[in-house]
Amino acid sequence: MSKYVRVMDGLKSNAGGFEYKLDEVIMKKLDYIYKINELFKENNNSKRILLEQVDNYYNCSDNINISHTYKVGDDVYLKKGTLLHGTYKNMDGLRSIVENGLISSLFVDGRLSKYPGGVGIWNLKKDYYLKDYINFYSGCTVEYKEIDGKVISTDVISYDDMNKLLEKIDASKCFRWFAEQTKEARFLPSLVQNEVQVGIIFDGNNEYIKDIMKNDILSTNISDEDVKEFVNPDYYDKFIVDRLNKDDFFTDRESAILFGIPSVFIEGILVGRKYEKDNKILSEIKKLLPNAYICNLDGKVIKE
C-alpha cells in the first residue's frame, strides 16, 4: 500500500482532529492536485484523466524492488517494454529525477516541450542487447522522396552501416533524400555526441508501471479533444495528424507518458564516454541508486 493511501486513510478516520502529519510526499501530491484544478477549468475530462494519472503515480507500492544479477563486464540485455530517458542536465537532472521522479514540464521548471503534459521516453518494441540498440540509434534517419515531393519511404541506418548510406540511396531510386541523426542519438548518450552523458533505464515490465503507461499521449488512448490540453498549442494540429501516421521520424519507438514516472522503477544508468572515465561521478550515481547497475556505450556493466 502506498504512502498516499495510508496517510489519507488515517486522515479520513480521524476527521475530528488531524492526528497524522502529512509527509513531504503527500504535500507534493496535494500541490499537483491544486495546480491541475487551477489549470484545467475548461476541459473537465482532461482534468479527470490527469488526476487519475497522478493517482496511478502515487499508488505505486513502497515495496517495489527493481533488482538485477549483472556483474561488471556483463552485456546488458533489455527486454521489450524497457523504457529509457536521457537528461540534458546530466547529473543535475539525475539528482532531481531520483529525488522527485521524472515529472512533465507542466509541473516543473523544465525546457519548452512539444508535450508539456507528458514525459518523453523511448519504449523498446523488441528485446535488444544494449550495445546493439546503441549502434542502431547512433546512426541516422533517412527519408526518400519522388520528384513531386511524395515520400517513398523512410529508414534508420545504424551507426555501423553509415558507410553504406550512399548504396542505400542509389538502391532507392529516389529523386531527393534527406537524412538527420535519430532522435535517440540527440537525447540519449550516444556514439555521435557527448552533450548528454546520462541515460536512465526504467523497468517497464511490472504491474504498477503498466497502469502508468496506459496514458501515453502519443497513442490514441486519449482522444484528440482531451489530449489537446497536454500538447504545445503551436504543434497540436500537426501532432494530431502525425500520431496516426508514424514513420521513422515521428516514431513508434517513443512514448510521452502523462504526468510522470516514479524513480522507484529505475533499474540502470547508461553513461557517456566522459562520465565513464569519471570515478567521482560514478560513485555519486551508485550513492544515489545503490541497487542500479551502471553501463557504458559498449553496452557493458561498469558498476554493479
PDB file of N, CA, C and O in Angstrom, residues 165-198:
ATOM      1  N   LEU A 165      25.377   4.192 -46.622  1.00  0.00           N
ATOM      2  CA  LEU A 165      24.275   5.120 -46.864  1.00  0.00           C
ATOM      3  C   LEU A 165      24.099   5.427 -48.342  1.00  0.00           C
ATOM      4  O   LEU A 165      22.975   5.381 -48.875  1.00  0.00           O
ATOM      5  N   LEU A 166      25.184   5.722 -49.058  1.00  0.00           N
ATOM      6  CA  LEU A 166      25.061   6.058 -50.477  1.00  0.00           C
ATOM      7  C   LEU A 166      24.552   4.877 -51.300  1.00  0.00           C
ATOM      8  O   LEU A 166      23.794   5.055 -52.263  1.00  0.00           O
ATOM      9  N   GLU A 167      24.950   3.677 -50.907  1.00  0.00           N
ATOM     10  CA  GLU A 167      24.435   2.483 -51.594  1.00  0.00           C
ATOM     11  C   GLU A 167      22.921   2.384 -51.435  1.00  0.00           C
ATOM     12  O   GLU A 167      22.190   2.086 -52.389  1.00  0.00           O
ATOM     13  N   LYS A 168      22.448   2.657 -50.229  1.00  0.00           N
ATOM     14  CA  LYS A 168      21.005   2.572 -49.971  1.00  0.00           C
ATOM     15  C   LYS A 168      20.254   3.664 -50.722  1.00  0.00           C
ATOM     16  O   LYS A 168      19.140   3.447 -51.211  1.00  0.00           O
ATOM     17  N   ILE A 169      20.864   4.837 -50.826  1.00  0.00           N
ATOM     18  CA  ILE A 169      20.230   5.927 -51.573  1.00  0.00           C
ATOM     19  C   ILE A 169      20.122   5.563 -53.048  1.00  0.00           C
ATOM     20  O   ILE A 169      19.075   5.745 -53.685  1.00  0.00           O
ATOM     21  N   ASP A 170      21.196   5.020 -53.611  1.00  0.00           N
ATOM     22  CA  ASP A 170      21.173   4.597 -55.013  1.00  0.00           C
ATOM     23  C   ASP A 170      20.122   3.520 -55.250  1.00  0.00           C
ATOM     24  O   ASP A 170      19.398   3.541 -56.253  1.00  0.00           O
ATOM     25  N   ALA A 171      20.024   2.585 -54.323  1.00  0.00           N
ATOM     26  CA  ALA A 171      19.070   1.478 -54.478  1.00  0.00           C
ATOM     27  C   ALA A 171      17.626   1.963 -54.396  1.00  0.00           C
ATOM     28  O   ALA A 171      16.726   1.352 -54.981  1.00  0.00           O
ATOM     29  N   SER A 172      17.394   3.074 -53.704  1.00  0.00           N
ATOM     30  CA  SER A 172      16.024   3.570 -53.537  1.00  0.00           C
ATOM     31  C   SER A 172      15.480   4.212 -54.804  1.00  0.00           C
ATOM     32  O   SER A 172      14.267   4.366 -54.953  1.00  0.00           O
ATOM     33  N   LYS A 173      16.385   4.616 -55.726  1.00  0.00           N
ATOM     34  CA  LYS A 173      15.998   5.284 -56.975  1.00  0.00           C
ATOM     35  C   LYS A 173      15.146   6.540 -56.705  1.00  0.00           C
ATOM     36  O   LYS A 173      14.232   6.860 -57.467  1.00  0.00           O
ATOM     37  N   CYS A 174      15.453   7.244 -55.647  1.00  0.00           N
ATOM     38  CA  CYS A 174      14.686   8.429 -55.297  1.00  0.00           C
ATOM     39  C   CYS A 174      15.217   9.655 -56.042  1.00  0.00           C
ATOM     40  O   CYS A 174      16.357   9.667 -56.521  1.00  0.00           O
ATOM     41  N   PHE A 175      14.393  10.707 -56.127  1.00  0.00           N
ATOM     42  CA  PHE A 175      14.813  11.957 -56.743  1.00  0.00           C
ATOM     43  C   PHE A 175      15.605  12.811 -55.761  1.00  0.00           C
ATOM     44  O   PHE A 175      16.556  13.478 -56.126  1.00  0.00           O
ATOM     45  N   ARG A 176      15.146  12.821 -54.522  1.00  0.00           N
ATOM     46  CA  ARG A 176      15.869  13.545 -53.472  1.00  0.00           C
ATOM     47  C   ARG A 176      15.778  12.756 -52.176  1.00  0.00           C
ATOM     48  O   ARG A 176      14.899  11.917 -51.992  1.00  0.00           O
ATOM     49  N   TRP A 177      16.701  13.048 -51.288  1.00  0.00           N
ATOM     50  CA  TRP A 177      16.702  12.367 -49.997  1.00  0.00           C
ATOM     51  C   TRP A 177      17.116  13.340 -48.905  1.00  0.00           C
ATOM     52  O   TRP A 177      17.721  14.380 -49.169  1.00  0.00           O
ATOM     53  N   PHE A 178      16.735  12.989 -47.689  1.00  0.00           N
ATOM     54  CA  PHE A 178      17.014  13.829 -46.530  1.00  0.00           C
ATOM     55  C   PHE A 178      17.445  12.922 -45.388  1.00  0.00           C
ATOM     56  O   PHE A 178      16.844  11.866 -45.167  1.00  0.00           O
ATOM     57  N   ALA A 179      18.495  13.312 -44.665  1.00  0.00           N
ATOM     58  CA  ALA A 179      18.983  12.489 -43.556  1.00  0.00           C
ATOM     59  C   ALA A 179      19.284  13.362 -42.349  1.00  0.00           C
ATOM     60  O   ALA A 179      19.738  14.509 -42.492  1.00  0.00           O
ATOM     61  N   GLU A 180      19.017  12.842 -41.180  1.00  0.00           N
ATOM     62  CA  GLU A 180      19.370  13.509 -39.936  1.00  0.00           C
ATOM     63  C   GLU A 180      19.638  12.460 -38.875  1.00  0.00           C
ATOM     64  O   GLU A 180      19.222  11.306 -39.013  1.00  0.00           O
ATOM     65  N   GLN A 181      20.326  12.840 -37.808  1.00  0.00           N
ATOM     66  CA  GLN A 181      20.572  11.899 -36.728  1.00  0.00           C
ATOM     67  C   GLN A 181      19.242  11.477 -36.110  1.00  0.00           C
ATOM     68  O   GLN A 181      18.251  12.209 -36.162  1.00  0.00           O
ATOM     69  N   THR A 182      19.190  10.290 -35.562  1.00  0.00           N
ATOM     70  CA  THR A 182      17.958   9.817 -34.938  1.00  0.00           C
ATOM     71  C   THR A 182      17.644  10.663 -33.707  1.00  0.00           C
ATOM     72  O   THR A 182      18.518  11.315 -33.133  1.00  0.00           O
ATOM     73  N   LYS A 183      16.388  10.632 -33.295  1.00  0.00           N
ATOM     74  CA  LYS A 183      16.006  11.360 -32.081  1.00  0.00           C
ATOM     75  C   LYS A 183      16.731  10.804 -30.863  1.00  0.00           C
ATOM     76  O   LYS A 183      17.168  11.558 -29.990  1.00  0.00           O
ATOM     77  N   GLU A 184      16.860   9.487 -30.804  1.00  0.00           N
ATOM     78  CA  GLU A 184      17.552   8.882 -29.668  1.00  0.00           C
ATOM     79  C   GLU A 184      18.984   9.387 -29.561  1.00  0.00           C
ATOM     80  O   GLU A 184      19.494   9.617 -28.462  1.00  0.00           O
ATOM     81  N   ALA A 185      19.656   9.549 -30.721  1.00  0.00           N
ATOM     82  CA  ALA A 185      21.051   9.991 -30.714  1.00  0.00           C
ATOM     83  C   ALA A 185      21.192  11.385 -30.123  1.00  0.00           C
ATOM     84  O   ALA A 185      22.239  11.734 -29.577  1.00  0.00           O
ATOM     85  N   ARG A 186      20.134  12.194 -30.224  1.00  0.00           N
ATOM     86  CA  ARG A 186      20.171  13.546 -29.669  1.00  0.00           C
ATOM     87  C   ARG A 186      19.916  13.556 -28.174  1.00  0.00           C
ATOM     88  O   ARG A 186      20.494  14.368 -27.439  1.00  0.00           O
ATOM     89  N   PHE A 187      19.020  12.689 -27.721  1.00  0.00           N
ATOM     90  CA  PHE A 187      18.505  12.803 -26.363  1.00  0.00           C
ATOM     91  C   PHE A 187      19.002  11.735 -25.391  1.00  0.00           C
ATOM     92  O   PHE A 187      18.720  11.805 -24.196  1.00  0.00           O
ATOM     93  N   LEU A 188      19.720  10.740 -25.885  1.00  0.00           N
ATOM     94  CA  LEU A 188      20.345   9.728 -25.042  1.00  0.00           C
ATOM     95  C   LEU A 188      21.857   9.792 -25.230  1.00  0.00           C
ATOM     96  O   LEU A 188      22.336  10.293 -26.251  1.00  0.00           O
ATOM     97  N   PRO A 189      22.642   9.288 -24.269  1.00  0.00           N
ATOM     98  CA  PRO A 189      24.067   9.133 -24.546  1.00  0.00           C
ATOM     99  C   PRO A 189      24.244   8.319 -25.827  1.00  0.00           C
ATOM    100  O   PRO A 189      23.553   7.310 -26.029  1.00  0.00           O
ATOM    101  N   SER A 190      25.124   8.766 -26.720  1.00  0.00           N
ATOM    102  CA  SER A 190      25.248   8.080 -28.000  1.00  0.00           C
ATOM    103  C   SER A 190      26.695   8.114 -28.480  1.00  0.00           C
ATOM    104  O   SER A 190      27.556   8.752 -27.880  1.00  0.00           O
ATOM    105  N   LEU A 191      26.931   7.445 -29.601  1.00  0.00           N
ATOM    106  CA  LEU A 191      28.275   7.382 -30.174  1.00  0.00           C
ATOM    107  C   LEU A 191      28.617   8.615 -30.991  1.00  0.00           C
ATOM    108  O   LEU A 191      29.747   8.754 -31.457  1.00  0.00           O
ATOM    109  N   VAL A 192      27.652   9.538 -31.162  1.00  0.00           N
ATOM    110  CA  VAL A 192      27.864  10.670 -32.064  1.00  0.00           C
ATOM    111  C   VAL A 192      27.794  12.037 -31.374  1.00  0.00           C
ATOM    112  O   VAL A 192      27.921  13.062 -32.035  1.00  0.00           O
ATOM    113  N   GLN A 193      27.565  12.083 -30.078  1.00  0.00           N
ATOM    114  CA  GLN A 193      27.598  13.359 -29.358  1.00  0.00           C
ATOM    115  C   GLN A 193      27.928  13.096 -27.892  1.00  0.00           C
ATOM    116  O   GLN A 193      27.682  12.011 -27.370  1.00  0.00           O
ATOM    117  N   ASN A 194      28.503  14.110 -27.238  1.00  0.00           N
ATOM    118  CA  ASN A 194      28.923  13.985 -25.843  1.00  0.00           C
ATOM    119  C   ASN A 194      28.189  14.942 -24.910  1.00  0.00           C
ATOM    120  O   ASN A 194      28.563  15.071 -23.735  1.00  0.00           O
ATOM    121  N   GLU A 195      27.160  15.617 -25.418  1.00  0.00           N
ATOM    122  CA  GLU A 195      26.436  16.570 -24.577  1.00  0.00           C
ATOM    123  C   GLU A 195      25.598  15.852 -23.518  1.00  0.00           C
ATOM    124  O   GLU A 195      25.541  16.280 -22.370  1.00  0.00           O
ATOM    125  N   VAL A 196      24.922  14.792 -23.923  1.00  0.00           N
ATOM    126  CA  VAL A 196      24.097  14.021 -22.978  1.00  0.00           C
ATOM    127  C   VAL A 196      24.942  12.866 -22.446  1.00  0.00           C
ATOM    128  O   VAL A 196      25.374  12.004 -23.201  1.00  0.00           O
ATOM    129  N   GLN A 197      25.169  12.867 -21.136  1.00  0.00           N
ATOM    130  CA  GLN A 197      26.018  11.860 -20.510  1.00  0.00           C
ATOM    131  C   GLN A 197      25.250  10.901 -19.607  1.00  0.00           C
ATOM    132  O   GLN A 197      25.820   9.946 -19.088  1.00  0.00           O
ATOM    133  N   VAL A 198      23.947  11.138 -19.439  1.00  0.00           N
ATOM    134  CA  VAL A 198      23.150  10.293 -18.538  1.00  0.00           C
ATOM    135  C   VAL A 198      21.888   9.806 -19.245  1.00  0.00           C
ATOM    136  O   VAL A 198      21.076  10.606 -19.730  1.00  0.00           O
TER     137      VAL A 198
END
